[in-house]
XYZ file of C-alpha atoms in Angstrom:
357
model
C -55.475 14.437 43.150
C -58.604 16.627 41.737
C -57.903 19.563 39.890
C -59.842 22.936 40.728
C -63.078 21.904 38.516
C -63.470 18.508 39.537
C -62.949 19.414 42.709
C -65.944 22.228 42.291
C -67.998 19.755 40.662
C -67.726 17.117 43.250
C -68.493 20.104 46.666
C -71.714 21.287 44.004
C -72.689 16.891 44.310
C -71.620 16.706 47.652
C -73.864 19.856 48.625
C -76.901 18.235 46.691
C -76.589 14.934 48.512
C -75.787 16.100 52.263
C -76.173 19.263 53.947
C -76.266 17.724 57.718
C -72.199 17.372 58.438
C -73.598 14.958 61.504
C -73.766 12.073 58.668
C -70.388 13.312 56.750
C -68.527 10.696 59.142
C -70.688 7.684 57.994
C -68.999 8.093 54.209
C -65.597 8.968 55.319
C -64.388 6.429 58.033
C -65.430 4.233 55.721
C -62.828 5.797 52.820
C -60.322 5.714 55.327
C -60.337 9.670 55.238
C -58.512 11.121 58.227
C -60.743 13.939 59.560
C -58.086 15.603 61.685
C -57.845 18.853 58.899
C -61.452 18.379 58.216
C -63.272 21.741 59.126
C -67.441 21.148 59.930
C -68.000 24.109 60.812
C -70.192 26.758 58.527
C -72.835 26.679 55.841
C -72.628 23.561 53.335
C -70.491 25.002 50.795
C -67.832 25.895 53.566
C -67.820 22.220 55.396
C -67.602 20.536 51.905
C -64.940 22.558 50.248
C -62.881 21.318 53.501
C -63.908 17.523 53.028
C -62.969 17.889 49.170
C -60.022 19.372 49.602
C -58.738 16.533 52.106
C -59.845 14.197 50.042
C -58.148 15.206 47.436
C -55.173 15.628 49.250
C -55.302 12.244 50.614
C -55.870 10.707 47.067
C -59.157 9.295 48.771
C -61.152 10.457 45.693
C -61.927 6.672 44.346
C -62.870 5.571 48.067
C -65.184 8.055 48.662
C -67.454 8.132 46.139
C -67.649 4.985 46.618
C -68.760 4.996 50.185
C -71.198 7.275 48.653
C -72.599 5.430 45.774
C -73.442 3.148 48.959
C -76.047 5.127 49.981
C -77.301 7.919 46.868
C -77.784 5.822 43.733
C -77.414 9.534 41.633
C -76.755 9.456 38.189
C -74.568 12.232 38.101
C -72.665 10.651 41.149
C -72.173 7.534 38.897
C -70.388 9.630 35.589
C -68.457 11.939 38.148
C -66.674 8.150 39.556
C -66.399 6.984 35.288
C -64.596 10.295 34.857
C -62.649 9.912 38.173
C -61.477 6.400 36.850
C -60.804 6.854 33.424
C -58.364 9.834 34.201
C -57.127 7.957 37.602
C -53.296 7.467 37.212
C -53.246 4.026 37.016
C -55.308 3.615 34.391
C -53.201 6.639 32.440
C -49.695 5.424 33.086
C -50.959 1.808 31.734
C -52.268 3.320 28.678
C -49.004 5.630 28.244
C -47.355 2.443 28.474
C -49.004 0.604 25.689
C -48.359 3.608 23.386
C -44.710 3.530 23.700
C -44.622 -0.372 23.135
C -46.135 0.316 20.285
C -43.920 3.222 19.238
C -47.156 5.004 18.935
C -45.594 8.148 21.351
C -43.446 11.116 21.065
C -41.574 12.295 23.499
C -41.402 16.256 24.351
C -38.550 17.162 26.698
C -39.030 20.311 28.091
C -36.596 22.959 30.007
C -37.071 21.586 33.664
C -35.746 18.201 32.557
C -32.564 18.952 31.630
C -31.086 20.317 35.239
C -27.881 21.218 36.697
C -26.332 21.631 40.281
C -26.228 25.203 41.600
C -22.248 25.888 42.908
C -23.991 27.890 45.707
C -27.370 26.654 46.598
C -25.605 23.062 45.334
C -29.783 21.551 44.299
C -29.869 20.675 40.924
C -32.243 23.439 39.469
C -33.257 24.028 35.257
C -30.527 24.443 32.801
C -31.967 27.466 31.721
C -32.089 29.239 34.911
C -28.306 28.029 35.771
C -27.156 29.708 32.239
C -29.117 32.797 33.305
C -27.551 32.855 36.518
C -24.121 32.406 35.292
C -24.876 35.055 32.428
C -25.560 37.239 35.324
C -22.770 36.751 37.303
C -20.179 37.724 34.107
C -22.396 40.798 33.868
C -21.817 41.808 37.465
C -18.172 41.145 36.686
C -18.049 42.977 33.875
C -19.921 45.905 35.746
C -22.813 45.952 33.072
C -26.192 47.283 34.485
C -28.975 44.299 34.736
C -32.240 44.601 36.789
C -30.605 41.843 39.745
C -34.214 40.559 40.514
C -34.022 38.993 36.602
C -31.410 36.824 37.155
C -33.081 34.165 36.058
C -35.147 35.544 33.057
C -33.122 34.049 30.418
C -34.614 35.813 27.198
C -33.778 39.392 29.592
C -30.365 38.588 30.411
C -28.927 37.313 27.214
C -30.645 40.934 25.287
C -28.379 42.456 28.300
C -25.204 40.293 27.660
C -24.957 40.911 23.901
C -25.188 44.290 24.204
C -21.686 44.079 26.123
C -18.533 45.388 24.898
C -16.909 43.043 22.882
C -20.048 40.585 22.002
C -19.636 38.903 18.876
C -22.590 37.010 16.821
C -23.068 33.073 18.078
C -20.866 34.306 21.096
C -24.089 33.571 23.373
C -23.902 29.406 22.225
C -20.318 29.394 22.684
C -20.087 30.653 26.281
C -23.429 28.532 26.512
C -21.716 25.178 25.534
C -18.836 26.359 27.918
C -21.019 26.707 30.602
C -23.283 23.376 29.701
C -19.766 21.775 29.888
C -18.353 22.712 33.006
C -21.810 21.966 34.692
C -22.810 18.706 36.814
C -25.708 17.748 34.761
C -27.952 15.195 36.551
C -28.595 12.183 33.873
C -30.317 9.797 35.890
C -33.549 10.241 33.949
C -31.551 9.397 30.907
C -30.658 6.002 32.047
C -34.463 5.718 32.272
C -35.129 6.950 28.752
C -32.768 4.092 27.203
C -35.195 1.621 28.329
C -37.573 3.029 26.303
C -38.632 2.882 22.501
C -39.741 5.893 21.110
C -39.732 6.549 17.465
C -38.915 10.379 18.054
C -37.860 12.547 20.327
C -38.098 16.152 20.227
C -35.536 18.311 22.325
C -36.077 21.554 23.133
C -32.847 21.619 25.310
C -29.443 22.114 23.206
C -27.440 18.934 25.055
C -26.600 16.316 23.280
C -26.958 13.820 26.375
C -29.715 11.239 24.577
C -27.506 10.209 21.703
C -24.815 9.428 24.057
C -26.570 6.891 26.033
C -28.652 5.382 23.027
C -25.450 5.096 20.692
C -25.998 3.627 17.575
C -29.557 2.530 18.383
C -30.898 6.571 17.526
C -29.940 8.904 14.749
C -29.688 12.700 15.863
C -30.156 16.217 13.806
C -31.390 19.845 15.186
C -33.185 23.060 14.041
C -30.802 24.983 12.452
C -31.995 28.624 11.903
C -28.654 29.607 10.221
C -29.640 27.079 7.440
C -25.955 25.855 7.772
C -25.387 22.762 4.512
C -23.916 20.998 7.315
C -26.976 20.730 9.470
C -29.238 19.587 7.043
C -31.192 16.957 8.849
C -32.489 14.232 6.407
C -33.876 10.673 7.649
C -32.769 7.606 6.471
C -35.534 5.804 3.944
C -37.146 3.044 6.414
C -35.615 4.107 9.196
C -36.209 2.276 12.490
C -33.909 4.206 15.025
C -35.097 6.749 17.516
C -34.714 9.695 15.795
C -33.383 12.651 18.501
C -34.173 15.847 17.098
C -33.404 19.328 19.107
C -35.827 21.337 17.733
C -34.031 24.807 18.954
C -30.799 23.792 18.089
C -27.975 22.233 19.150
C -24.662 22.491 21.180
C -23.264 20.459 18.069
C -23.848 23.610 16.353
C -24.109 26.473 19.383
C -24.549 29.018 16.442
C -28.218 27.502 15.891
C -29.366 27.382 19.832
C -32.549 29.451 19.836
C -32.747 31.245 23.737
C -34.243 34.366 24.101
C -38.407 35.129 23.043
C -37.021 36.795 19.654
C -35.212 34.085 18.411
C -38.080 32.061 19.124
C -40.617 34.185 16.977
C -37.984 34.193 14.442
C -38.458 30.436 14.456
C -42.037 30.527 13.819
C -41.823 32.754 10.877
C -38.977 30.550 9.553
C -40.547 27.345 9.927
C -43.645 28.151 8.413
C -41.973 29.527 5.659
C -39.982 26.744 5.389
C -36.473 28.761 6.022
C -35.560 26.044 6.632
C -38.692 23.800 7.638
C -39.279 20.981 10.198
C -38.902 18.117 8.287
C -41.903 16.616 6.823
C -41.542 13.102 8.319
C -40.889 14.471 11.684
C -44.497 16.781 11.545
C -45.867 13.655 10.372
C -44.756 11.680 13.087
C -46.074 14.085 15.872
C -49.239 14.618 14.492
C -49.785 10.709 13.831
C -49.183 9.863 17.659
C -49.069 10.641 21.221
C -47.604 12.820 22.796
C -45.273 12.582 26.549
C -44.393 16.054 27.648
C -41.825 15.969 30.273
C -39.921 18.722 32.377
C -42.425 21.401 31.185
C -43.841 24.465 33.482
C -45.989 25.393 30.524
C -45.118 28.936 31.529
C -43.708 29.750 28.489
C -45.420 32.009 26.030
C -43.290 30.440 22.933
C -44.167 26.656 23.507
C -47.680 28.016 22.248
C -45.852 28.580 19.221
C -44.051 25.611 19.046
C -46.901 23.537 19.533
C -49.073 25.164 16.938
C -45.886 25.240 14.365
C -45.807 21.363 15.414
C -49.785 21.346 15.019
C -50.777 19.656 18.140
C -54.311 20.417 18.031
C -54.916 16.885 15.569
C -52.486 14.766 17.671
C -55.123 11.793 19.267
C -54.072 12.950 22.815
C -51.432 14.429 25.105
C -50.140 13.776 28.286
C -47.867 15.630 30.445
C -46.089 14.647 33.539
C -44.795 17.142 36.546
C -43.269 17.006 39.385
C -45.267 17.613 43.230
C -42.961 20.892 43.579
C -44.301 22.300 39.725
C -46.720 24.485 39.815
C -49.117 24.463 36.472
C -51.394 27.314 37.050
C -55.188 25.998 36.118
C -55.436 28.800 33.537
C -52.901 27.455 31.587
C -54.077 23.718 32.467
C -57.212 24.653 30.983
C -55.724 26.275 27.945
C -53.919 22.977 27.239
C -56.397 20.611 27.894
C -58.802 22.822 25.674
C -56.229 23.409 22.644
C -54.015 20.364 22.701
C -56.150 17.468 24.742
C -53.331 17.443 27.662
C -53.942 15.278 30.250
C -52.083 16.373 33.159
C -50.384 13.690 35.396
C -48.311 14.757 38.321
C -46.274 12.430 40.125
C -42.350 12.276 40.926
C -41.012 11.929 37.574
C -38.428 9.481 38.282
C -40.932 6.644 39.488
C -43.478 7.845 36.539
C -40.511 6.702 33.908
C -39.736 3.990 35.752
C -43.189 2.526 35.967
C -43.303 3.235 32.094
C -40.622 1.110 31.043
């Protein structure tokens, strides 16, 4: 599917090479383009924002340039169908693919990939939200004022549930862990992660599910803000495991689980002041290779943060899968793709890490 500016580029082409819709249906019967939705009616901007935009949606993109290179031998018609296939998703996922057999990839998991089921609405929706949610419902117990439309602002209703009577410090990971515990956690995508070799992978959920599947074949360790001797994360000298590292803490330490926008600018000025730091062969590790960002929204103001503390910007290249029913706004796909290099693949995630294996 074209984003917004390819999609712009290819009605400005399309505009340049046709501007009689009586010969559109010559190029797209041949693409195998339904026309049904199709509306050829209106100046040529109007008709060929509507044969775009089914095209795209069809995933006719390939086809119908094509059927239009056929006709108009155009330069510029030529690099738009290189750019179309280099970035087509076969030709991604296949070099994805060769990264990780290389152990040349990270892995990023973000907040979306870690889900739970919802008691009431009973889909499986983002850990994150379903701690929010439950956060709010002891608050509406406890008769403690919260704006009800923020249910599920996490950073908001954890700054209204330590301000309760009776909150104690680390309290918030406890009841967290409690929570994470009593959940249904969907681990499918887990299974699909074990038949995978990456040399890291960074966490920014506080379960521990990864090291239970991959055993003895991955080492673990987590951000610890309160710089506990106990958490000190050090990596074995040649070292050939996966290393699993949650990089806002840990349920096997809920006093270090970093949730709420604060705690998460207290992080950067820690770990650029080294308070404690990300360890050095980690940082080395991302910047060396790939990145795969999975289960992230991108939403976020404090993964732009993160990913300058990690110092993305040198990585050779990101990619990022989504699912069909996440929404990345184009502003913030074009602040990633500008800052960081992110490709952006969407796809259902499940066959995505399946066909990566």
């Amino acid at each position: 599917m074209l984003d917004k500016q390819d999609r712009h580029r290819l009605v400005e082409l399309g505009i340049k090479l046709i501007q009689d819709k009586s010969l559109l249906n010559a190029f797209l019967e041949p693409a195998g383009i339904k026309t049904k939705n199709i509306n050829l009616n209106g100046s040529p901007k109007v008709f060929w924002e509507s044969v775009v935009e089914q095209v795209s949606a069809q995933n006719k993109e390939q086809a119908f340039i094509a059927a239009l290179l056929t006709k108009f031998n155009e330069s510029e018609l030529k690099d738009f169908k290189d750019s179309i296939d280099a970035n087509s998703l076969e030709k991604q996922i296949a070099h994805i693919k060769s990264m990780i057999a290389g152990r040349d990839c990270v892995l990023f998991l973000g907040p979306e990939f870690l889900t739970c089921r919802d008691s009431i609405s009973r889909a499986y929706i983002p850990f994150n939200k379903y701690l929010s949610k439950k956060l709010a419902q002891s608050l509406m117990e406890d008769d403690i004022y919260f704006e009800t439309n923020e249910e599920e602002n996490l950073s908001y209703i954890i700054n209204c549930y330590e301000q309760s009577p009776g909150f104690f410090n680390s309290m918030t990971g406890y009841t967290a862990e409690k929570i994470y515990t009593d959940g249904r956690i969907m681990n499918s995508f887990y299974h699909e992660l074990f038949e995978m070799d990456f040399p890291l992978i960074i966490n920014t959920n506080p379960d521990t599910i990864i090291p239970d599947f991959f055993k003895d074949r991955c080492i673990q360790g987590h951000y610890d803000q309160t710089n506990n001797p106990d958490s000190i994360f050090s990596i074995p000298s040649g070292n050939k495991k996966t290393i699993v590292y949650n990089i806002f803490g840990s349920f096997a330490n809920p006093a270090s689980i970093m949730f709420t926008e604060k705690q998460a600018v207290e992080f950067t000025r820690r770990a650029y002041q080294k308070q404690p730091g990300i360890p050095k062969a980690i940082r080395e590790m991302v910047e060396s290779s790939f990145g795969l960002f999975v289960g992230f929204d991108f939403l976020d103001w404090h993964f732009k943060i993160l990913f300058d503390v990690l110092d993305l910007k040198h990585k050779p290249g990101n990619y990022s899968i989504t699912e069909y029913n996440t929404l990345v706004e184009e502003r913030h796909k074009a602040y990633y793709q500008r800052e960081y290099n992110m490709r952006f693949l969407t796809n259902d995630i499940g066959d995505l890490l399946t066909s990566l294996k």
